[in-house]
CSV table of C-alpha atoms and ligand atoms in Angstrom, one decimal:
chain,number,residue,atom,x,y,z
A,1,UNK,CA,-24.3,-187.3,-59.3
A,2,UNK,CA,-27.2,-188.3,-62.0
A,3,UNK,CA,-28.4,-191.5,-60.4
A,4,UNK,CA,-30.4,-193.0,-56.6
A,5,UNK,CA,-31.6,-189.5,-56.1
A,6,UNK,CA,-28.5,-188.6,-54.6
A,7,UNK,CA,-28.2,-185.3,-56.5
A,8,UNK,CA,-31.1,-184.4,-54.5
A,9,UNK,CA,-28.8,-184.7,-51.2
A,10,UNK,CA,-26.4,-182.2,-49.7
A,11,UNK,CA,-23.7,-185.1,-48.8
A,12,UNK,CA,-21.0,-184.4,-47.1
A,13,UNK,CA,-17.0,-185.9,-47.5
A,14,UNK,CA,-17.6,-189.8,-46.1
A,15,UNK,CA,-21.3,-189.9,-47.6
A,16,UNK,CA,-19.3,-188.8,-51.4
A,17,UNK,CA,-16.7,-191.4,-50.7
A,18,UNK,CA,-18.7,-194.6,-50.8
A,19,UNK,CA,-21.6,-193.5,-52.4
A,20,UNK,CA,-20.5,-190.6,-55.3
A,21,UNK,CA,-19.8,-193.7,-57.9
A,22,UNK,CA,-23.3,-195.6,-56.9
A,23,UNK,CA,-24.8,-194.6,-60.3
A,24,UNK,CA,-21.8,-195.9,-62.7
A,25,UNK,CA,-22.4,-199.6,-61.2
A,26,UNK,CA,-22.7,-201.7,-64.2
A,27,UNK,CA,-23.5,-205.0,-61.9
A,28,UNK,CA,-25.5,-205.6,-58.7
A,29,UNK,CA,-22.2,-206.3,-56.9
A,30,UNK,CA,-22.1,-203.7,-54.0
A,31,UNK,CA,-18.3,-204.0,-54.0
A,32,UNK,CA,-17.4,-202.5,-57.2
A,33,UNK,CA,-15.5,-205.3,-59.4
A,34,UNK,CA,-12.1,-205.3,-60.8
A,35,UNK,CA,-12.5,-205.0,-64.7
A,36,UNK,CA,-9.3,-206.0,-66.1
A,37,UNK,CA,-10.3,-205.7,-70.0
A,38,UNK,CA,-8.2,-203.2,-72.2
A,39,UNK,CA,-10.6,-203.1,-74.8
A,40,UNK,CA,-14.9,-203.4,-75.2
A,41,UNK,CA,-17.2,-204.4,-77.3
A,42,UNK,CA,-18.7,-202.4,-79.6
A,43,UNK,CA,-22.4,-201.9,-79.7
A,44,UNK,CA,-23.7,-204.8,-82.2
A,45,UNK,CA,-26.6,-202.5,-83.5
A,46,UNK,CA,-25.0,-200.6,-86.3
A,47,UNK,CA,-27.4,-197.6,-86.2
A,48,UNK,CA,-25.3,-197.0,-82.4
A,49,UNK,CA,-21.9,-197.1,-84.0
A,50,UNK,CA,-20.1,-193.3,-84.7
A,51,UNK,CA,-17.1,-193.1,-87.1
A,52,UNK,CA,-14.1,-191.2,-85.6
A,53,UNK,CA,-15.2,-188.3,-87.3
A,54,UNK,CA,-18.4,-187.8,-85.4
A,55,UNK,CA,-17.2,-188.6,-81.9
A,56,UNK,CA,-13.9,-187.6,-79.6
A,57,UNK,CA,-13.1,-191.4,-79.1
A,58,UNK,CA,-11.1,-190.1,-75.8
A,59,UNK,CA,-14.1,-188.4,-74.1
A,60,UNK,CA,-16.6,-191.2,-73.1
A,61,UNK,CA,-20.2,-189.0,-73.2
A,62,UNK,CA,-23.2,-190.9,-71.4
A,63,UNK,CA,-24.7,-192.0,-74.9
A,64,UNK,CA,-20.8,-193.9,-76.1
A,65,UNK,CA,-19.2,-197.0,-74.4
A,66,UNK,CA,-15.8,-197.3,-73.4
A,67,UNK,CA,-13.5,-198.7,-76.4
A,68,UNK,CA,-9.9,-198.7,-75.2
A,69,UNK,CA,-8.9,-198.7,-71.6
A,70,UNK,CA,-6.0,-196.1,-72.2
A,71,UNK,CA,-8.6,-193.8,-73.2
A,72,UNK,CA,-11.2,-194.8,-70.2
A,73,UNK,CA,-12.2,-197.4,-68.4
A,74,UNK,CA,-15.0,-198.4,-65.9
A,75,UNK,CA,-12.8,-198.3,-63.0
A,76,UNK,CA,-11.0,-195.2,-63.7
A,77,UNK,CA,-14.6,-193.7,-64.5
A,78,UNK,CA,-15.7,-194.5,-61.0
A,79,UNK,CA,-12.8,-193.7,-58.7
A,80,UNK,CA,-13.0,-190.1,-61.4
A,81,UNK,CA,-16.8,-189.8,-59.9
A,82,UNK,CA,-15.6,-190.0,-56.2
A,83,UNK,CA,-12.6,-187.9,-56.8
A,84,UNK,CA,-14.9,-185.0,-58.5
A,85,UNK,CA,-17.0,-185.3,-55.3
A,86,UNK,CA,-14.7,-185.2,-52.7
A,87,UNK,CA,-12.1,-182.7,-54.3
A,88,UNK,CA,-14.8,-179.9,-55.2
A,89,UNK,CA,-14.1,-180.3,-58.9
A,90,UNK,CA,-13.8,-182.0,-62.0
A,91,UNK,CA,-11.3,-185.1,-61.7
A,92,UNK,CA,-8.9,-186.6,-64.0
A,93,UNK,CA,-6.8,-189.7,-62.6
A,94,UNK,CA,-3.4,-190.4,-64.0
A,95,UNK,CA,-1.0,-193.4,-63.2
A,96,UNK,CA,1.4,-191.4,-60.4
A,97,UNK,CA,1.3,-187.7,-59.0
A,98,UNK,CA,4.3,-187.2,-61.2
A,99,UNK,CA,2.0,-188.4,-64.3
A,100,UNK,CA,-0.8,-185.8,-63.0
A,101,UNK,CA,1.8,-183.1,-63.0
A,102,UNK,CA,3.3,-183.9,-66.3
A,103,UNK,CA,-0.3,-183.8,-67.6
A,104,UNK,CA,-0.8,-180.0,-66.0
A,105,UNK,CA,2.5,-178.9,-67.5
A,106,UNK,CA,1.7,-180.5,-70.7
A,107,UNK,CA,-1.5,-178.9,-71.0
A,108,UNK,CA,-0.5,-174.9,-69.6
A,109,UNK,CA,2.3,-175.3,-71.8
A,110,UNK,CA,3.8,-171.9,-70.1
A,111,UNK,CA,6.4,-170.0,-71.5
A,112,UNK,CA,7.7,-169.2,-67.2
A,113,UNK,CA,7.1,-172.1,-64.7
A,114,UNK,CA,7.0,-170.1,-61.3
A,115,UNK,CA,7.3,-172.2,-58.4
A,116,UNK,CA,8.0,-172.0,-54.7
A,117,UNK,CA,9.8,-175.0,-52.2
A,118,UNK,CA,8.1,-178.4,-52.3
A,119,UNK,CA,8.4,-181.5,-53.3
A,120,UNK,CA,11.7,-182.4,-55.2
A,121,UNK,CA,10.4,-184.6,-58.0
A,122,UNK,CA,8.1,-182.0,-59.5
A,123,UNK,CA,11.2,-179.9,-59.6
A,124,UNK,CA,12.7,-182.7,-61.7
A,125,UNK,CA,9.6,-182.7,-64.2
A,126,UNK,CA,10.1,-178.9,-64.5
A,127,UNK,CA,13.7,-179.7,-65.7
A,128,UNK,CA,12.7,-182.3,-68.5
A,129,UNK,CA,10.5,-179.9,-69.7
A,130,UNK,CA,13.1,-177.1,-69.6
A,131,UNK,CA,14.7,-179.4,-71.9
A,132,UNK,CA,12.0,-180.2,-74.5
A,133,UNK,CA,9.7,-177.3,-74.7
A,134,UNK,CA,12.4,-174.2,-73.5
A,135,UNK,CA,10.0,-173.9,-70.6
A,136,UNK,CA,12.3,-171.3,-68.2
A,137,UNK,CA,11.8,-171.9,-64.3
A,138,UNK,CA,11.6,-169.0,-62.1
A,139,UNK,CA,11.1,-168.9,-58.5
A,140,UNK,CA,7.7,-168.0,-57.2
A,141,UNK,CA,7.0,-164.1,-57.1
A,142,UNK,CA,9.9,-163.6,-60.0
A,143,UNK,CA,9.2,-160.1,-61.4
A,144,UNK,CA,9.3,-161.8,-65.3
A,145,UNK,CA,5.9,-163.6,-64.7
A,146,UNK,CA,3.6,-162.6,-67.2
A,147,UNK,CA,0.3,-163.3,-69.1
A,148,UNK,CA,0.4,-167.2,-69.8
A,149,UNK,CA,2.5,-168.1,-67.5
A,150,UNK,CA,1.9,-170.9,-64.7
A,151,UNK,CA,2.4,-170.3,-60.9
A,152,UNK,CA,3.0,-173.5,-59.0
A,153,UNK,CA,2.7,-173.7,-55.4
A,154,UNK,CA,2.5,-176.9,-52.5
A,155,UNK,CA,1.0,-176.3,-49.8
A,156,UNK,CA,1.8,-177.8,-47.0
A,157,UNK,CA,5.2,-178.1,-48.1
A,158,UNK,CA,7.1,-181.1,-48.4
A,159,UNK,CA,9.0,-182.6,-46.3
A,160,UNK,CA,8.4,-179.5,-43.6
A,161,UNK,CA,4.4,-179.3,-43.8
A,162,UNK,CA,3.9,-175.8,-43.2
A,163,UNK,CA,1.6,-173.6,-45.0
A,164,UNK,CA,2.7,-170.9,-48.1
A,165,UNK,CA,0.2,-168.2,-48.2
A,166,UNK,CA,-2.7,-169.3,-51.2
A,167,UNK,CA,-4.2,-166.0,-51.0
A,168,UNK,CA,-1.2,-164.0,-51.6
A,169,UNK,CA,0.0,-166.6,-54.4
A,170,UNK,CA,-3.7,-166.1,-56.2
A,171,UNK,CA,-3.3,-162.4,-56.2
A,172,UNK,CA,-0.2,-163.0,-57.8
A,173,UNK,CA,-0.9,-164.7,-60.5
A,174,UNK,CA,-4.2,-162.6,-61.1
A,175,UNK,CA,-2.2,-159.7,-61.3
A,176,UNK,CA,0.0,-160.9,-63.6
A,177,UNK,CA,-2.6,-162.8,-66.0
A,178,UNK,CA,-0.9,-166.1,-65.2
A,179,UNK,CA,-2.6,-169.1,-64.3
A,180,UNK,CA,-2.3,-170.9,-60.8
A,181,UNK,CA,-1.7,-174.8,-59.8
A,182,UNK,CA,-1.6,-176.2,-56.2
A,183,UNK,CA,0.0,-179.4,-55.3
A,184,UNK,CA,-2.4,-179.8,-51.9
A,185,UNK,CA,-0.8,-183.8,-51.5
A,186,UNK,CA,-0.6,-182.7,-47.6
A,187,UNK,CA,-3.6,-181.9,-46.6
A,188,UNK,CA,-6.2,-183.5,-48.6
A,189,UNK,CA,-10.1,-182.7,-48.1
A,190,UNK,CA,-11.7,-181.7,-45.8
A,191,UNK,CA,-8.5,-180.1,-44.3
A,192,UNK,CA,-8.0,-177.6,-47.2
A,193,UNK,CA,-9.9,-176.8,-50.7
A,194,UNK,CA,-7.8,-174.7,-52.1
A,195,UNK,CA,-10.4,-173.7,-54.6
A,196,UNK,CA,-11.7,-171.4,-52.3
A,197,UNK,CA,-8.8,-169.6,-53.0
A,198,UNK,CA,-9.5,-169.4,-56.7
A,199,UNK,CA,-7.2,-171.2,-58.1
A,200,UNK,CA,-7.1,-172.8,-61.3
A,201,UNK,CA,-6.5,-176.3,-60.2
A,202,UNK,CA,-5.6,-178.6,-57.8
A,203,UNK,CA,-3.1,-181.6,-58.1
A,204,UNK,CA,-3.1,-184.5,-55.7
A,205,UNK,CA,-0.3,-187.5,-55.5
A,206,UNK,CA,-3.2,-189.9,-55.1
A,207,UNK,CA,-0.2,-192.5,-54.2
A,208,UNK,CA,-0.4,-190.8,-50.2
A,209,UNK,CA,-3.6,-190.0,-48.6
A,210,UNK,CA,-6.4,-190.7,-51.2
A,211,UNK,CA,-4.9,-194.4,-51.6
A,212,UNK,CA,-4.0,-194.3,-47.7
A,213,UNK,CA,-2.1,-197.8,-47.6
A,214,UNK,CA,1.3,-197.3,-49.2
A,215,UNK,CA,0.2,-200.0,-52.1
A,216,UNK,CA,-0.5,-198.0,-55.0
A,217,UNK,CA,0.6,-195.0,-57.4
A,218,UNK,CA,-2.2,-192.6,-58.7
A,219,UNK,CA,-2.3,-188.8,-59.1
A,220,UNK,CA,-5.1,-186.8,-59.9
A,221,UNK,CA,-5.8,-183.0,-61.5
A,222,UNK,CA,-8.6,-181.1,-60.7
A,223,UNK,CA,-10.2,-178.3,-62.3
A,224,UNK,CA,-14.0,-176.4,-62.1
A,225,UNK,CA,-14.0,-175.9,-66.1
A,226,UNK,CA,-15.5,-179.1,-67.6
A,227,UNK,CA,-13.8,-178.0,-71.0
A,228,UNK,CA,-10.1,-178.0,-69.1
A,229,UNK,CA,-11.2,-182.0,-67.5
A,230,UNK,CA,-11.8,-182.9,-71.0
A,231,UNK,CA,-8.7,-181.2,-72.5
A,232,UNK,CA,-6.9,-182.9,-69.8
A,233,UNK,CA,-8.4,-186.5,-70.9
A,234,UNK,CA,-7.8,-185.9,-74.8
A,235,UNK,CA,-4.1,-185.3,-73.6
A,236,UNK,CA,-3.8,-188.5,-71.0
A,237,UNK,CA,-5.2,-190.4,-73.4
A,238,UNK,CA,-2.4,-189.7,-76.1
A,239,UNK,CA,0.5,-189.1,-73.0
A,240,UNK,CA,-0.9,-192.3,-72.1
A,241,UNK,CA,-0.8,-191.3,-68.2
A,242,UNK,CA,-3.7,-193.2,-67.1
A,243,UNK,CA,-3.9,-195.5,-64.1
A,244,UNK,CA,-3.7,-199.0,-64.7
A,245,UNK,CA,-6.9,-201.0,-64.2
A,246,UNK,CA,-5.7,-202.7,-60.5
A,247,UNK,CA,-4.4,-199.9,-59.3
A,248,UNK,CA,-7.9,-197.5,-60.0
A,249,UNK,CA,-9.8,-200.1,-58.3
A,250,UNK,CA,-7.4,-200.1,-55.3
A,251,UNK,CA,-7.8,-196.2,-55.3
A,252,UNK,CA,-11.8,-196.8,-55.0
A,253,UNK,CA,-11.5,-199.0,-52.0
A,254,UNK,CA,-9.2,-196.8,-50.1
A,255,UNK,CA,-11.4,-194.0,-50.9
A,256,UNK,CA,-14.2,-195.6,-49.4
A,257,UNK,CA,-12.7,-194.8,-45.7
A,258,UNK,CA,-10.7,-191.8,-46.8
A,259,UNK,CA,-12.5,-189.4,-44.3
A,260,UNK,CA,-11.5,-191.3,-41.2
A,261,UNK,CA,-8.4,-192.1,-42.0
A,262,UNK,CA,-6.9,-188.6,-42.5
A,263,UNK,CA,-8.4,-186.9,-39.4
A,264,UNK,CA,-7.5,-189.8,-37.3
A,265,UNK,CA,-3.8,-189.2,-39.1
A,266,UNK,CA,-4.3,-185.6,-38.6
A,267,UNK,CA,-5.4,-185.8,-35.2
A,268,UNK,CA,-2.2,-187.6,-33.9
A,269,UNK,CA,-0.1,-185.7,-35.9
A,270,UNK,CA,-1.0,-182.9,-34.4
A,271,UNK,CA,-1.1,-184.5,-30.3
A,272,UNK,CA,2.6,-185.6,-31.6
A,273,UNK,CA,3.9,-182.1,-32.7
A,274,UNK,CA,2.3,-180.4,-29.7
A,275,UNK,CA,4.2,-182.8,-27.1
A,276,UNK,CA,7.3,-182.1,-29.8
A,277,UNK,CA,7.0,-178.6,-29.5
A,278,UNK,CA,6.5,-178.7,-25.7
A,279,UNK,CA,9.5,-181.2,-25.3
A,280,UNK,CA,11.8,-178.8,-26.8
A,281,UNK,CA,10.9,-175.9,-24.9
A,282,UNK,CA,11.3,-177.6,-21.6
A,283,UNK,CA,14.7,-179.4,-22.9
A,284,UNK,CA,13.3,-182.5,-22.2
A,285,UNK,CA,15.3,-184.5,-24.6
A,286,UNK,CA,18.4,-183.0,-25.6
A,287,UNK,CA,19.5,-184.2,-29.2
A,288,UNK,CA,15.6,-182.8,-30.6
A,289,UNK,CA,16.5,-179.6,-31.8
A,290,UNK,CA,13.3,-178.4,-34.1
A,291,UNK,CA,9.8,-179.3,-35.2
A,292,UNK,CA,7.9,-178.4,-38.2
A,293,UNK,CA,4.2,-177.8,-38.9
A,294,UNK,CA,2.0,-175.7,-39.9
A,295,UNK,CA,0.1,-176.4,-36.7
A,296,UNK,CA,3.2,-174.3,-35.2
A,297,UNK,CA,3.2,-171.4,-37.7
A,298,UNK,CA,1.5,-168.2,-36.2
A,299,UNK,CA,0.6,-166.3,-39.7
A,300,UNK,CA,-3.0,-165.8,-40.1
A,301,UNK,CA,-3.2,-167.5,-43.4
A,302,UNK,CA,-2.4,-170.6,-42.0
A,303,UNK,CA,-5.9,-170.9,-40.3
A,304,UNK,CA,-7.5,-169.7,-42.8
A,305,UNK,CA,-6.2,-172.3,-45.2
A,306,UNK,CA,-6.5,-175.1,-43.3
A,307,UNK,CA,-9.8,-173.8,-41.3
A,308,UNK,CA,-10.6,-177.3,-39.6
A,309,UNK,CA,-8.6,-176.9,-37.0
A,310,UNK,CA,-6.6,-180.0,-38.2
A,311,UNK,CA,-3.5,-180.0,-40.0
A,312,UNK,CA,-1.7,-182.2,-41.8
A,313,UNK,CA,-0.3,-185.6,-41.1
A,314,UNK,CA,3.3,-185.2,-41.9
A,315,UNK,CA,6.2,-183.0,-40.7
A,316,UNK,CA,9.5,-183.0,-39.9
A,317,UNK,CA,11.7,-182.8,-37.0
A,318,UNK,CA,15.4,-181.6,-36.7
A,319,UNK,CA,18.0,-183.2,-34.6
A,320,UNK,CA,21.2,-182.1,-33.4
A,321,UNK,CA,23.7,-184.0,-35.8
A,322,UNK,CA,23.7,-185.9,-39.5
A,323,UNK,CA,24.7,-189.1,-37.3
A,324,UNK,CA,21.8,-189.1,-35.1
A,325,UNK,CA,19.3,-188.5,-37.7
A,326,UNK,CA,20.7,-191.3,-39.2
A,327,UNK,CA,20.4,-193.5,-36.7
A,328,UNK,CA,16.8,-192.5,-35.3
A,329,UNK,CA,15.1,-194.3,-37.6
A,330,UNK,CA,16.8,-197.9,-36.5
A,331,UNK,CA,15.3,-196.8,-33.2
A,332,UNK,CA,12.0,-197.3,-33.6
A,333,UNK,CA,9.6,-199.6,-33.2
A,334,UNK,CA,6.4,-198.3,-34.7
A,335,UNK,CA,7.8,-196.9,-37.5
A,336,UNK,CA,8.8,-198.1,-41.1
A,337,UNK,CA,12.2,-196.3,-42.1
A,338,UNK,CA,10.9,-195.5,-45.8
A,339,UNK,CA,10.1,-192.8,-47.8
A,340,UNK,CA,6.8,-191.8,-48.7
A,341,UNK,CA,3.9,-190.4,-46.7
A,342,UNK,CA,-0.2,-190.9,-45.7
A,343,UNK,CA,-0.5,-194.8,-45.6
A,344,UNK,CA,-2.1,-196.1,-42.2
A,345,UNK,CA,1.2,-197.3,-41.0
A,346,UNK,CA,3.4,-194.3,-39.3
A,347,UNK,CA,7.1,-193.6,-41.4
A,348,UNK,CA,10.0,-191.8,-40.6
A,349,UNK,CA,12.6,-190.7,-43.4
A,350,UNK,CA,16.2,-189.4,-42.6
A,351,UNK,CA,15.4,-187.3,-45.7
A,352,UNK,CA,19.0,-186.6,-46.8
A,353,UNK,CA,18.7,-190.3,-48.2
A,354,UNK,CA,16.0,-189.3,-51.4
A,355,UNK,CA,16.5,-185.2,-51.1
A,356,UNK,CA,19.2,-183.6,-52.0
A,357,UNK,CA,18.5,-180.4,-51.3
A,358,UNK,CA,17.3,-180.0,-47.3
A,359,UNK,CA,19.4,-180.5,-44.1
A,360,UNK,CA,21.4,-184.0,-43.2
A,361,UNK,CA,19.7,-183.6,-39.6
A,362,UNK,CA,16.3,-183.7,-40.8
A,363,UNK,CA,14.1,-186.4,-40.5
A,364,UNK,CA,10.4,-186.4,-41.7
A,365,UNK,CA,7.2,-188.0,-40.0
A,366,UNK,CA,4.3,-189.7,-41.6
A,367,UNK,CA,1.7,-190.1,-38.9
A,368,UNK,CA,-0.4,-193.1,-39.2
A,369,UNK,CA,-3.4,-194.2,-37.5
A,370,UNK,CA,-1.8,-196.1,-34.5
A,371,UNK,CA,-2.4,-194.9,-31.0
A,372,UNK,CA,-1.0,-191.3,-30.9
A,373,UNK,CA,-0.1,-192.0,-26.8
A,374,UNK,CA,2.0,-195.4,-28.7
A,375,UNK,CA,4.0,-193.5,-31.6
A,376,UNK,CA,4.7,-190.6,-28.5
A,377,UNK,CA,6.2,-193.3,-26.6
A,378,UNK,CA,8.0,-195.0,-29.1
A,379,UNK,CA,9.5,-191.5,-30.0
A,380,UNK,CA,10.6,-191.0,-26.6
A,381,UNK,CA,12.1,-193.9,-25.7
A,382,UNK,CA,14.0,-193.4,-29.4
A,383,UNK,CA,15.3,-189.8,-29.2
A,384,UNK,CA,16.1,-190.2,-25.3
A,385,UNK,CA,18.3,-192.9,-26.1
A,386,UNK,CA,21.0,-190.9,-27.8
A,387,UNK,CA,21.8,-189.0,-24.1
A,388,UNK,CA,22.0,-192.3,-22.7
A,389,UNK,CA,25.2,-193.7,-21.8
B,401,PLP,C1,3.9,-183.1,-52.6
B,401,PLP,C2,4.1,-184.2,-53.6
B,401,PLP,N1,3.7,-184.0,-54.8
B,401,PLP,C3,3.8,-184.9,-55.8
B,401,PLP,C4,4.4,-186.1,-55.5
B,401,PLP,C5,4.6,-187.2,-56.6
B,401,PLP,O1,3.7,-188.2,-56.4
B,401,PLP,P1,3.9,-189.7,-57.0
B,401,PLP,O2,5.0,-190.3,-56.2
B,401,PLP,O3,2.6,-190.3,-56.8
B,401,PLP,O4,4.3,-189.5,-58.4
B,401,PLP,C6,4.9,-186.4,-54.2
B,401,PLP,C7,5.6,-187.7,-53.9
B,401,PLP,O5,6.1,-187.8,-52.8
B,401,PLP,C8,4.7,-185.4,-53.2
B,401,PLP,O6,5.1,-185.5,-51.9
């Protein structure tokens, strides 16, 4: 932050989010406005203009203007400042979390991709790339990992939410000179940073908690090295993976109440898994067979990772057949059968329907920010239905 003295301020998560961007205001609007343009004007006194030769036209540097909005634009730049502020880092904002991903893999360019469970889409990027560039996927911890190689880890997981060990992955990839990315999607600042892990960067689907209202798709990279953000941008503005104007300026008003929405999220996730939990072990309703979260694991790490005491906003629960978990959903009254996660509105997924790969009688939670005592109910009423006659 350059700008209203606020680099002389030790701010704190909600202060970043509406104020991280004051200094990029180009108007006196206090909202910040929607500019649609594509392209700029250039400077009309000729001693300002560079050739191509003198300037990187995909880097804007405080003395240039923007040019082309593939390349940057004064939305992007914004929600970019806000980003780097709340996510410990250096920010780079592309059009979906996919996009952000395919921007990482494009720019490691690893010989091994070594990744763990998570989300299945990434997966699918991995393939493309096994296709194009002979990349070879390995499962996390493989033995062949080697120098130049990148370790890819999500944690929480999806569509379970419980914690992998960042620690232990770190060492790994220290020890065998490769480099480290975390897909930290569910739990976004301040429930973890994995930074303070050490690894190399950070990828967000901006489309879930960061944008909070199930309208948009964003995704965002992180890194600490300046010369890795603007690596990243050269690329994005060739891959052509950068947000569209609309959408970056939805991204920057969602941000603006980003705090409260994820620990209220997190805070009722967290009542709901603990009633859950107790449910089960008292056989209070008899078809609910498990509950996911990292709230439930008892490893060390997990504490250590998500140190706030709050933990993520979505799990997932097991039931006891494919046809129930089919049918909870239709149950429901606070809660949107869709996929997707981290809008304000609470969702439940019978997750065999997008996934492939996890268990027909699994069904995932997205926890809003409706009454917590309201969703329990509605969950209730739901699942104890099935023993009804
Ligand atoms: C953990 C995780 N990473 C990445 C993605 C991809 O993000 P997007 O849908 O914004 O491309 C998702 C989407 O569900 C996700 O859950």
């Amino acid at each position: 932050m350059t700008a209203n003295g606020l680099s002389d301020l030790d701010l704190r998560i909600a202060s970043l989010s509406v104020h991280a961007d004051d200094s990029y205001a180009m108007v006196s609007d206090v909202a910040p406005p929607l500019h649609v343009s594509t392209t700029y004007h250039y400077n009309s006194d000729p001693s300002k203009l560079k050739s191509a030769r003198e300037h990187d036209i995909r880097i804007k540097t405080d003395e240039s203007s923007f040019i082309y909005s593939r390349f940057g634009n004064p939305v992007v730049e914004r929600v970019e400042a806000v980003l780097s502020a709340i996510l410990n880092g250096h920010a780079v904002v592309y059009s979906s979390g996919l996009a952000a991903y395919t921007g990482s893999l494009a720019y490691y360019h690893p010989k091994r991709l070594s990744i763990g469970d998570g989300y299945h889409g990434c997966h699918g990027v991995a393939h493309i790339f096994t296709r194009f560039s002979g990349l070879e996927e390995v499962p996390l911890y493989d033995d062949s990992v080697s120098e130049g190689d990148l370790v890819h880890v999500e944690t929480p997981i999806n569509p379970t939410g419980q914690s992998v060990d960042l620690a232990k992955a770190v060492d790994f990839a220290r020890s065998r000179g490769a480099k480290i990315l975390v897909d930290a999607t569910f739990a976004p600042p301040p429930l973890q940073d994995p930074f303070e892990f050490g690894v190399d960067m950070v990828m967000h689907s901006a489309t879930k908690y960061l944008g909070g209202h199930s309208d948009l798709l964003a995704g965002v990279l992180v890194t600490k090295d300046p010369t890795v953000r603007d690596a990243l941008l050269r690329d994005r503005g060739l891959l052509g993976g950068a947000p569209g104007n609309f959408e970056a300026w939805l991204l920057l008003r969602s941000l603006r109440t980003f705090k409260m929405r994820v620990e209220t999220q997190a805070k009722n996730a967290g009542k709901i898994v603990a009633w859950l939990d107790t449910a089960i072990k008292n056989k209070e309703i008899p078809v609910l067979t498990k509950v996911y979260h990292s709230s439930l694991q008892t490893e060390e790490f997990v504490r250590k990772q998500l140190k706030t005491g709050l933990f993520g906003p979505t799990f997932s629960i097991e039931v006891e057949s494919k046809d129930i978990a089919r049918a909870v959903p239709s149950r429901l009254k606070l809660f949107h059968h869709a996929t997707s996660l981290g809008g304000v509105e609470s969702l439940i997924e019978w997750r065999a329907m997008t996934d492939a790969s996890v268990s027909e009688t699994l069904l995932r939670l997205s926890i809003g920010v409706e009454d917590a005592d309201d969703l329990i109910a509605d969950l209730k009423a739901a699942l104890l239905s099935f023993s009804e006659n």
